[in-house]
Coordinates of C-alpha atoms in Angstrom, one line a residue:
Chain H
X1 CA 0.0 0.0 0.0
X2 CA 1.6 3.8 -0.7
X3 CA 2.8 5.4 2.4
X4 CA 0.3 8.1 3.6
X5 CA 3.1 10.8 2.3
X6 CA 2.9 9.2 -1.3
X7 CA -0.9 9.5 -1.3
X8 CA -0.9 12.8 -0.2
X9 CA 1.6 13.9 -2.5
X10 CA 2.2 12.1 -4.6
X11 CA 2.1 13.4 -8.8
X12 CA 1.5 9.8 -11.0
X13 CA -1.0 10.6 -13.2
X14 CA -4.4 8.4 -12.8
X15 CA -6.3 7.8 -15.4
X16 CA -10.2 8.4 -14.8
X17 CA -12.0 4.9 -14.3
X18 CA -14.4 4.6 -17.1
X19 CA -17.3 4.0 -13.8
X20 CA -16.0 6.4 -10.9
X21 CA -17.3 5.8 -7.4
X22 CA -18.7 8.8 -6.5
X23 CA -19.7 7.2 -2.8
X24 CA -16.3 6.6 -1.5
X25 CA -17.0 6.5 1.5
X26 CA -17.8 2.3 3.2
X27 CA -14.6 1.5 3.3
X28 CA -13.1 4.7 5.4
X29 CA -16.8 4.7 7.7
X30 CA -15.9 1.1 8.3
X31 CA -12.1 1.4 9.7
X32 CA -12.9 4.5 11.4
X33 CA -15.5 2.9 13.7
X34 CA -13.5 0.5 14.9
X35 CA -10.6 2.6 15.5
X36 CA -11.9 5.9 16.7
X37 CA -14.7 4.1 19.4
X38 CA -12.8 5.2 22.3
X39 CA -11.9 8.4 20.8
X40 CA -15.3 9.8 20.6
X41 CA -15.8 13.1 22.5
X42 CA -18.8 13.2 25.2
X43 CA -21.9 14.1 23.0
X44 CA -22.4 17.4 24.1
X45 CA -18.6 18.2 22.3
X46 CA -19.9 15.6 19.4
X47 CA -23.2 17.1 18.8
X48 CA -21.9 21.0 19.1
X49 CA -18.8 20.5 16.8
X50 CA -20.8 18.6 14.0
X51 CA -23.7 21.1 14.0
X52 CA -20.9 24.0 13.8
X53 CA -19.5 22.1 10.7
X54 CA -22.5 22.0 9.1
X55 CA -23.2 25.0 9.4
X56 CA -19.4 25.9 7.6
X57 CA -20.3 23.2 5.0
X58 CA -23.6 25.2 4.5
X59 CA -21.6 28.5 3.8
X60 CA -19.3 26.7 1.7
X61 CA -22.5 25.1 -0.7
X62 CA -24.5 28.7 -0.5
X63 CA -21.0 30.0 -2.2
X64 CA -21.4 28.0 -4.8
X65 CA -24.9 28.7 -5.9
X66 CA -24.5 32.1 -5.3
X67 CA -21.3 31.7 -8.0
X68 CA -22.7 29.1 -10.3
X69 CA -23.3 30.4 -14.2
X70 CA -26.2 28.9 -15.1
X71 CA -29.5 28.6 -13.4
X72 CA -29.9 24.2 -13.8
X73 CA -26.5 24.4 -11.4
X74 CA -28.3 26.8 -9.4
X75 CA -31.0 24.5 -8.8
X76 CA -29.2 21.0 -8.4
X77 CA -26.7 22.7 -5.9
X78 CA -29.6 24.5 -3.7
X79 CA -31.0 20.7 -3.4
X80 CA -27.3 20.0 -2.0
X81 CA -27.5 22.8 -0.1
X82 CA -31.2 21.5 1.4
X83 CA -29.8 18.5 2.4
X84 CA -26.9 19.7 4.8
X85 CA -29.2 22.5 6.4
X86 CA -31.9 19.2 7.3
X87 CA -28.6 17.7 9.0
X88 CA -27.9 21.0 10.7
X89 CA -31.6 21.2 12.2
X90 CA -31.9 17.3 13.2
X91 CA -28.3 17.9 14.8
X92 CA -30.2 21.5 16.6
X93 CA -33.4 19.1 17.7
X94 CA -30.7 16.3 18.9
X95 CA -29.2 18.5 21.1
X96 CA -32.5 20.3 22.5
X97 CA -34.0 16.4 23.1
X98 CA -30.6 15.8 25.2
X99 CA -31.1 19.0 27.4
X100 CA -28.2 20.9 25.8
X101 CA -28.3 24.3 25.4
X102 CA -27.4 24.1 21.1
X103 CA -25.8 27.2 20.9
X104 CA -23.7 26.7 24.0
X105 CA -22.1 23.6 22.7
X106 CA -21.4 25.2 19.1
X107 CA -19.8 28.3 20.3
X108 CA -16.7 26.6 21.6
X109 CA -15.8 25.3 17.6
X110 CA -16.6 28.7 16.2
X111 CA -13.6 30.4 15.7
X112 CA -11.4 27.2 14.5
X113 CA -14.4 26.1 12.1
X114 CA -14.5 29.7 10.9
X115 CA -10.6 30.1 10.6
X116 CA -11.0 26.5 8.6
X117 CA -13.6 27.9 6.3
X118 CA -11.7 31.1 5.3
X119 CA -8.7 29.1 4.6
X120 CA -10.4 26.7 2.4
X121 CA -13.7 28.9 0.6
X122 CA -11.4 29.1 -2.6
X123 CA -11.0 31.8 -4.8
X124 CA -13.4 31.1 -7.1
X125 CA -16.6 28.9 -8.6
X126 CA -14.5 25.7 -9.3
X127 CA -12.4 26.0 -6.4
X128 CA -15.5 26.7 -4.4
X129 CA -17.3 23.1 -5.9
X130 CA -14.0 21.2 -5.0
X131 CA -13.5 22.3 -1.4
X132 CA -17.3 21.4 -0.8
X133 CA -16.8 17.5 -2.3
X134 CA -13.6 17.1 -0.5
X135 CA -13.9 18.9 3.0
X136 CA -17.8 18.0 3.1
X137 CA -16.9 14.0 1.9
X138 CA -14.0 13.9 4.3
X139 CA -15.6 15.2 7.1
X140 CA -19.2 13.3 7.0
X141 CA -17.2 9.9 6.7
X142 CA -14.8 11.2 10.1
X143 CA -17.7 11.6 12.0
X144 CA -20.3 9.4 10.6
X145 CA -17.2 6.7 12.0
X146 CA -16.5 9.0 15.0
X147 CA -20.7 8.1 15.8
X148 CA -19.9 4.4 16.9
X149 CA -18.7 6.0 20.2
X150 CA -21.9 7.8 20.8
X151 CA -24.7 6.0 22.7
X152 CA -26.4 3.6 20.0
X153 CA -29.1 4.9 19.6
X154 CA -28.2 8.3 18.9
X155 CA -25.1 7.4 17.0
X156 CA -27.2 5.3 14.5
X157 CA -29.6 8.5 14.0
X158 CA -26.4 11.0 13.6
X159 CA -25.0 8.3 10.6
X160 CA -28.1 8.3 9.0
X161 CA -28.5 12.3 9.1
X162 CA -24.3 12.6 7.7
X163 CA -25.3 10.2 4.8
X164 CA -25.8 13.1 2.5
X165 CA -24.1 11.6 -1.0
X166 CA -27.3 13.3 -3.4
X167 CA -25.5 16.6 -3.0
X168 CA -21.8 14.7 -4.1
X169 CA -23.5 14.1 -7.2
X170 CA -24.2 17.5 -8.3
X171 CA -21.0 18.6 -7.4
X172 CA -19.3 15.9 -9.2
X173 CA -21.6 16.3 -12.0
X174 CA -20.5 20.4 -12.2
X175 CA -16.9 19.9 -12.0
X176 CA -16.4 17.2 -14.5
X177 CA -17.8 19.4 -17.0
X178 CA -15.8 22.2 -16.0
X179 CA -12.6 20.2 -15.9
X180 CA -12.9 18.2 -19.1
X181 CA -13.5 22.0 -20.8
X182 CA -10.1 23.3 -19.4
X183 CA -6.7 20.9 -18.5
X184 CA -5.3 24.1 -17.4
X185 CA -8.0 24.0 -14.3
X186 CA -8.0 20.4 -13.9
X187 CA -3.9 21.2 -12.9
X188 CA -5.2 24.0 -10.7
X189 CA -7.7 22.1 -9.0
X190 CA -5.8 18.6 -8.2
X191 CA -3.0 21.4 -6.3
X192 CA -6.0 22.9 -4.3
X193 CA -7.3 19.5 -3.3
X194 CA -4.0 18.6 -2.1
X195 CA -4.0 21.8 0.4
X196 CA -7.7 21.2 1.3
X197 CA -6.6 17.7 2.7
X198 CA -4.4 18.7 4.6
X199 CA -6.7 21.2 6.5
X200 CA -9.5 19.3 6.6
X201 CA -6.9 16.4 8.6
X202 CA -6.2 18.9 11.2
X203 CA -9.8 19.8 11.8
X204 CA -10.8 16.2 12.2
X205 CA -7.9 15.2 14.5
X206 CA -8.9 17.9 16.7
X207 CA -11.8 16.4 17.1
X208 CA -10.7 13.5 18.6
X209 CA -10.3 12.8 22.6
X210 CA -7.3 11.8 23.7
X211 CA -7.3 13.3 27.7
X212 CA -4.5 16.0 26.6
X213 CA -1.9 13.1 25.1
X214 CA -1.5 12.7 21.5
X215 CA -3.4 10.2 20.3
X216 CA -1.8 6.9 19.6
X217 CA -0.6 6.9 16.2
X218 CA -0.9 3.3 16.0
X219 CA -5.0 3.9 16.0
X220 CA -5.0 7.3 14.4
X221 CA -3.0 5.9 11.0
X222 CA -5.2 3.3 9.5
X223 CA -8.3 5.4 10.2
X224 CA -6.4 8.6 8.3
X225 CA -4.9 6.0 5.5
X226 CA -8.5 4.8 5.1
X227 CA -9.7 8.6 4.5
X228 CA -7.3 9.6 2.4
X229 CA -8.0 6.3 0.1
X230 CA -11.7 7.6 -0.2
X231 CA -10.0 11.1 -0.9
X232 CA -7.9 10.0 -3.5
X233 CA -11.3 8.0 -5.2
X234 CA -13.5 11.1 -5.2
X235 CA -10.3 12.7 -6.9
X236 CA -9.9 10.4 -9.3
X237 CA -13.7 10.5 -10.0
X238 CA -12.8 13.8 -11.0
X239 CA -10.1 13.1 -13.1
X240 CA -7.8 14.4 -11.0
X241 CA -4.5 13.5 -9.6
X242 CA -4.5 13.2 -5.5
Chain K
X1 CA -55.5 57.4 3.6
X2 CA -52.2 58.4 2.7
X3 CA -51.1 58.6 -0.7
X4 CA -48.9 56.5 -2.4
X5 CA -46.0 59.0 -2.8
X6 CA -46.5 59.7 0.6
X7 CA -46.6 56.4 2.1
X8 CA -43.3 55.7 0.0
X9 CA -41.3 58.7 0.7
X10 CA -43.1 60.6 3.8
X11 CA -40.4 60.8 6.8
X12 CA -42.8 61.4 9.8
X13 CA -41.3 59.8 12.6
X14 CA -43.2 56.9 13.5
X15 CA -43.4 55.2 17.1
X16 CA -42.7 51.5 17.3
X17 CA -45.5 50.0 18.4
X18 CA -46.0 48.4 21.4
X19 CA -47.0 45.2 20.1
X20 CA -45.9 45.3 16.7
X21 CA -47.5 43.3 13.5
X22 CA -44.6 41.5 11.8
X23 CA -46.8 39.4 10.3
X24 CA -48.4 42.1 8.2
X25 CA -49.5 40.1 5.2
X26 CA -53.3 39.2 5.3
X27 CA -54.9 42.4 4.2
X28 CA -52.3 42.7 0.7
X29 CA -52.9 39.0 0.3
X30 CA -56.7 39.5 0.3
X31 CA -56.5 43.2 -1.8
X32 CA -54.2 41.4 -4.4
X33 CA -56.1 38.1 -4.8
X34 CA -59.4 40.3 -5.8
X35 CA -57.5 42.9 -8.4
X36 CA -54.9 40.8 -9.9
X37 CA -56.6 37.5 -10.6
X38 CA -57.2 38.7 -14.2
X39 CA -52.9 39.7 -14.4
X40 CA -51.9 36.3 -13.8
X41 CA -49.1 34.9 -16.0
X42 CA -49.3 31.2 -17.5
X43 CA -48.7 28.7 -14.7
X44 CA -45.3 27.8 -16.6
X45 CA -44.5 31.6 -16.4
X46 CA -45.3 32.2 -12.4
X47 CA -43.9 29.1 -11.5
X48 CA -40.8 29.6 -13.7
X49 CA -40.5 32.9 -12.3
X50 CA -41.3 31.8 -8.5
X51 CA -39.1 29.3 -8.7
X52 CA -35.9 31.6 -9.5
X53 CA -37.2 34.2 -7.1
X54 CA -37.2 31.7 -3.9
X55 CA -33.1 31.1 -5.5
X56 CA -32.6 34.7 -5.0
X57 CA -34.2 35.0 -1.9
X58 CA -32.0 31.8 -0.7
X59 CA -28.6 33.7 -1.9
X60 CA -29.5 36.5 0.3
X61 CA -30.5 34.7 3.2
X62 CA -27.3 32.1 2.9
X63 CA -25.1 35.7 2.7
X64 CA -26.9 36.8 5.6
X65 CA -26.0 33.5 7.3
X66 CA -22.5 33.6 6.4
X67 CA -21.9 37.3 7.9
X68 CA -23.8 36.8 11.0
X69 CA -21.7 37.5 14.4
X70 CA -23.0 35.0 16.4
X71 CA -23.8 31.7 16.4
X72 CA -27.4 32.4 18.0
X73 CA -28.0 34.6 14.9
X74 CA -26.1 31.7 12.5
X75 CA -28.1 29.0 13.7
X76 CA -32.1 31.2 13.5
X77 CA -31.2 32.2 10.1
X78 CA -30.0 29.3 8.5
X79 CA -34.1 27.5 9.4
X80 CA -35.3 31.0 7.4
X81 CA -32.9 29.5 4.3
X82 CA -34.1 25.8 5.0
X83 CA -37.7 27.1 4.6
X84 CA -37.4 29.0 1.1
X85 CA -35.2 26.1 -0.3
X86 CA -38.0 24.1 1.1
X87 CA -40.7 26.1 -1.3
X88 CA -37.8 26.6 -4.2
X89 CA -37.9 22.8 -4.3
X90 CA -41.8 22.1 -4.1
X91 CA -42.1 24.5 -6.7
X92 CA -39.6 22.6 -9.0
X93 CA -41.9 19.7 -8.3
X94 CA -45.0 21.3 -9.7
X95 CA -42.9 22.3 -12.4
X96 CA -41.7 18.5 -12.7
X97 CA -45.7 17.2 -12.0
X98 CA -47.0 19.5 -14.9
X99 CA -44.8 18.4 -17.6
X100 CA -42.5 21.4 -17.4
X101 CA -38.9 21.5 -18.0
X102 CA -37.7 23.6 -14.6
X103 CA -34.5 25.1 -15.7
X104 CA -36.3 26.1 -19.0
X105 CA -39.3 27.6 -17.2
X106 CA -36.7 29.6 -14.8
X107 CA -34.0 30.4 -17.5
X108 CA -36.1 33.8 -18.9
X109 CA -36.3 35.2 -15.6
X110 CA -32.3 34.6 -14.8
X111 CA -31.0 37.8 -15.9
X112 CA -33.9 40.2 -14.3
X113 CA -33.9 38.3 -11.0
X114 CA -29.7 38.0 -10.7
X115 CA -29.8 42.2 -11.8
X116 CA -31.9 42.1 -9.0
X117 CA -30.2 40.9 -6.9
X118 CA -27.0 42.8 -7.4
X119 CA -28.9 45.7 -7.0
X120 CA -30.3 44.9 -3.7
X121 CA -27.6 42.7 -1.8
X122 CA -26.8 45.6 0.5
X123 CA -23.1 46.3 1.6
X124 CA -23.1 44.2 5.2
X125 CA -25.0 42.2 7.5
X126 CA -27.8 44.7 8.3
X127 CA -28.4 45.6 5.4
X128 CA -28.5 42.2 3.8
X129 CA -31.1 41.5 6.3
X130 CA -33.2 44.3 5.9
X131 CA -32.8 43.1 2.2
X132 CA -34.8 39.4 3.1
X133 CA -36.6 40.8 5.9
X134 CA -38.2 43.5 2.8
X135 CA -37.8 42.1 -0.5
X136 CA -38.7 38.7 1.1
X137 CA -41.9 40.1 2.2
X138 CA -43.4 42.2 -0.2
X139 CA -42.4 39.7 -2.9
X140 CA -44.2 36.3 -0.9
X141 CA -47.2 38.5 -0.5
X142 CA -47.5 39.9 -4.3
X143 CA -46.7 36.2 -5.8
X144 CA -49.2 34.6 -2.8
X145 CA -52.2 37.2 -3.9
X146 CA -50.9 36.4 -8.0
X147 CA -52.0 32.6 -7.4
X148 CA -55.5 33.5 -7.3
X149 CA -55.5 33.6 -10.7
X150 CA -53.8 29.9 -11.2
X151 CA -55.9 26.7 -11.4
X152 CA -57.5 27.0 -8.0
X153 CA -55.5 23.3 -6.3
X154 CA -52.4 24.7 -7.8
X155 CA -53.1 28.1 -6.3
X156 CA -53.9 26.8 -3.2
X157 CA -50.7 24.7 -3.0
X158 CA -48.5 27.4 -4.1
X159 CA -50.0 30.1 -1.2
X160 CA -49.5 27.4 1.3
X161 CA -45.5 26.5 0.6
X162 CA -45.3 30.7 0.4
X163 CA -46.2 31.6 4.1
X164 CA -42.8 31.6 5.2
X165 CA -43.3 33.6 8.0
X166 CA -41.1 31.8 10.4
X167 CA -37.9 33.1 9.3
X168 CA -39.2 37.1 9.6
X169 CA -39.0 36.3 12.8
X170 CA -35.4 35.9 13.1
X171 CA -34.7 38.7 10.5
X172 CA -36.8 40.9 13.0
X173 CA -34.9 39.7 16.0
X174 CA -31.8 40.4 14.5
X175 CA -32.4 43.6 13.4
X176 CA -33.9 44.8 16.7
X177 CA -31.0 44.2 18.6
X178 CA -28.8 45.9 15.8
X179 CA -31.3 49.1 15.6
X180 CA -31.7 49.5 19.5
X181 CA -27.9 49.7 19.5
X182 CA -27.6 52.6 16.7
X183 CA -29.3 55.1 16.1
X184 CA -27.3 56.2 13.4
X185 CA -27.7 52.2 11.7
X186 CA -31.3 52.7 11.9
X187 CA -31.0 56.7 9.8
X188 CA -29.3 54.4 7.5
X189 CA -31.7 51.3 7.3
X190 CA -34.6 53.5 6.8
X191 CA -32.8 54.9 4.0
X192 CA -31.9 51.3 3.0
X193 CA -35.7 50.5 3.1
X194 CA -37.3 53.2 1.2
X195 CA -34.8 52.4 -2.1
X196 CA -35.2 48.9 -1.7
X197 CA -39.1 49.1 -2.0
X198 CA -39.0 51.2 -5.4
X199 CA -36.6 48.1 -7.1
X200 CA -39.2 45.7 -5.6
X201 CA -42.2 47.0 -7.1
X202 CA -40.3 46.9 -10.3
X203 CA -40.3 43.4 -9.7
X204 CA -43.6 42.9 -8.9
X205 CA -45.0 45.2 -11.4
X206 CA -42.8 43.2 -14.6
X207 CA -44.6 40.7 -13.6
X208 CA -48.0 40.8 -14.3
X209 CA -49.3 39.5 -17.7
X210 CA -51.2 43.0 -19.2
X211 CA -50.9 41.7 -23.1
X212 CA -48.6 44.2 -24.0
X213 CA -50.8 47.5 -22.8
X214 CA -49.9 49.3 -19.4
X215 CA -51.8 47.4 -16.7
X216 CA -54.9 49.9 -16.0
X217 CA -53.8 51.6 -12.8
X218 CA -57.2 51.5 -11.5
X219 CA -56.7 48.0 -11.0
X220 CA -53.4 48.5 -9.5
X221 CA -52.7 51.1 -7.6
X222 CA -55.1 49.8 -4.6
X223 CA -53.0 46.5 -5.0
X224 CA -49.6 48.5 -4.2
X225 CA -51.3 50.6 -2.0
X226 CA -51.6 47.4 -0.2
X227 CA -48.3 46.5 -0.4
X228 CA -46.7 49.3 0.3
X229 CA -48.8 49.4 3.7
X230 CA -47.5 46.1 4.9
X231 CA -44.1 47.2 3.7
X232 CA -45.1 50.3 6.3
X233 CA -45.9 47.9 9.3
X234 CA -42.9 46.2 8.5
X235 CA -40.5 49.0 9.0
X236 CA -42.3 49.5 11.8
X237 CA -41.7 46.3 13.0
X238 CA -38.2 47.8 13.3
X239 CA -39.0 51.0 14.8
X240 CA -38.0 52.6 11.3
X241 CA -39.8 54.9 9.2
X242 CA -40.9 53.9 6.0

């Protein structure tokens, strides 16, 4: 298997399969539960941080319809859009069935999640659609797997509300039609996806417990491997060279 | 009663009421359904242009969402955004269920609506959401009293995904706190107001089907008369004169 370093880095060219999977994500969901169990925050810190992020993924999707150029991208990404401000409200009614006070536990995650989404908004349309596939893909399947240390109940409800793929497809759908129109972008978008992976890594191993040590990196490195492998495979569905 | 002119451009200081109306919608509802039954446009041309209106009034919700200062304000606003993508996307299904193309149905109204836009974004967060407080308003009330003139289930349909009211609530809120604060912001969002009233009737006004003659302003004016009072009682709502 290449090293985490070569996937991340990496420049061989890879061809596009002739069927992408555009739902990368069983494989990464799958490791990551078993690894990160005992790494799961308490749920108020779950629940706060994840309804935060959705929020930020919201900002990021609204971007992008504000900036698409024609009204049928408009459309498909406001259904996108939709579906991650349902997740923010059923993450809002989680945390008001538990007793928690919702914006009490998202104000501790507002200034790193707002500091993450300035850094990674992108400059412009294109960049906009690839930082809402990557960060938005990466960071549903981290705590979709992060969910199997939550109560079951609740953890099985929070997995169901992250399983947002519909909106992947119009994203996909817009940026293979931009990149197959222009290599030049293509080459500009596989070196913003390389930076946005490395961001969107620190934001989801802060979110991990680990009672002030570092967290073993024994546990951590087959659950990052695993989410950089469904990284690289929405890349490639692209076209594009993780 | 206070002429039109008057009502648009008057600058008696007004008192915030007590117990102010900021749902201020019924009587323009009922004024419009009577006078512009007759205007209405082909359902393919008010749903086309509904449809790319509740787009709009998404974009300047989301940017209203992504400048907000708190999280409180963050999390209120982005339900007022779930609730118009919620009637942007039941419209796109009556599109669908009537054998209508969407996109083509929205596509003629793309350049008015995105001018629009531009013209009425506002240059910060109060602004912006004086913009969907207003525009929002006025708008959901002129296209709720148009659907009296649509095949009556379809017209019943379409004014019930349109009372949106929950989310003035939280544009109210919000500006409240901003206006009590400054009396100099709420000189300037009065100001704000009264231009952003004169590019909505434009709206409005463009759209009613009058077979190429001038609609008869006997018909009309007591429909904008209407209008323009709940526009009144909104600004009110703010303790600002309209």
């Amino acid at each position: 298997m290449p090293s985490l370093f070569r996937r991340l880095f990496g420049r061989g060219r890879r061809p596009r399969p002739s069927a992408p999977h555009i739902h990368p994500r069983s494989e990464a969901i799958a490791v990551a539960r078993v690894e990160l169990a005992e790494l799961t925050p308490p749920t108020k810190v779950y629940l706060g941080q994840l309804a935060y992020l959705t929020l930020v993924l919201f900002e990021n999707l609204s971007r992008a319809v504000a900036l698409a150029p024609t009204t049928q991208a408009k459309t498909n990404l406001s259904r996108a859009t939709a579906e991650v401000l349902e997740a923010h409200e059923a993450l809002i009614s989680e945390l008001e069935d538990a007793g928690i006070d919702p914006v009490a536990a998202m104000e501790p995650f507002r200034a790193e999640l707002d500091d993450f989404r300035r850094r990674t908004q992108g400059a412009d349309y294109p960049e906009t659609l690839v930082t809402c596939y990557l960060t938005g893909g990466f960071l549903t399947d981290f705590f979709t797997g992060l969910a199997a240390g939550l109560p079951k109940a609740l953890g099985e409800r929070v997995s169901a509300l992250l399983d947002i793929d519909a909106g992947q497809d119009a994203l996909v759908a817009e940026l293979r039609t931009a990149i197959d129109a222009s290599a030049r972008l293509a080459s500009r978008l596989a070196m913003w996806g390389r930076r946005l992976v490395g961001d969107t890594m620190l934001v989801a191993r802060s979110s991990l417990v680990t009672g002030g040590r570092p967290p073993g990196e024994e546990r951590i490195e087959p659950v990052f491997t695993e989410l950089i492998s469904a990284h690289t495979r929405r890349m490639d569905a692209l076209g594009l060279t993780a």
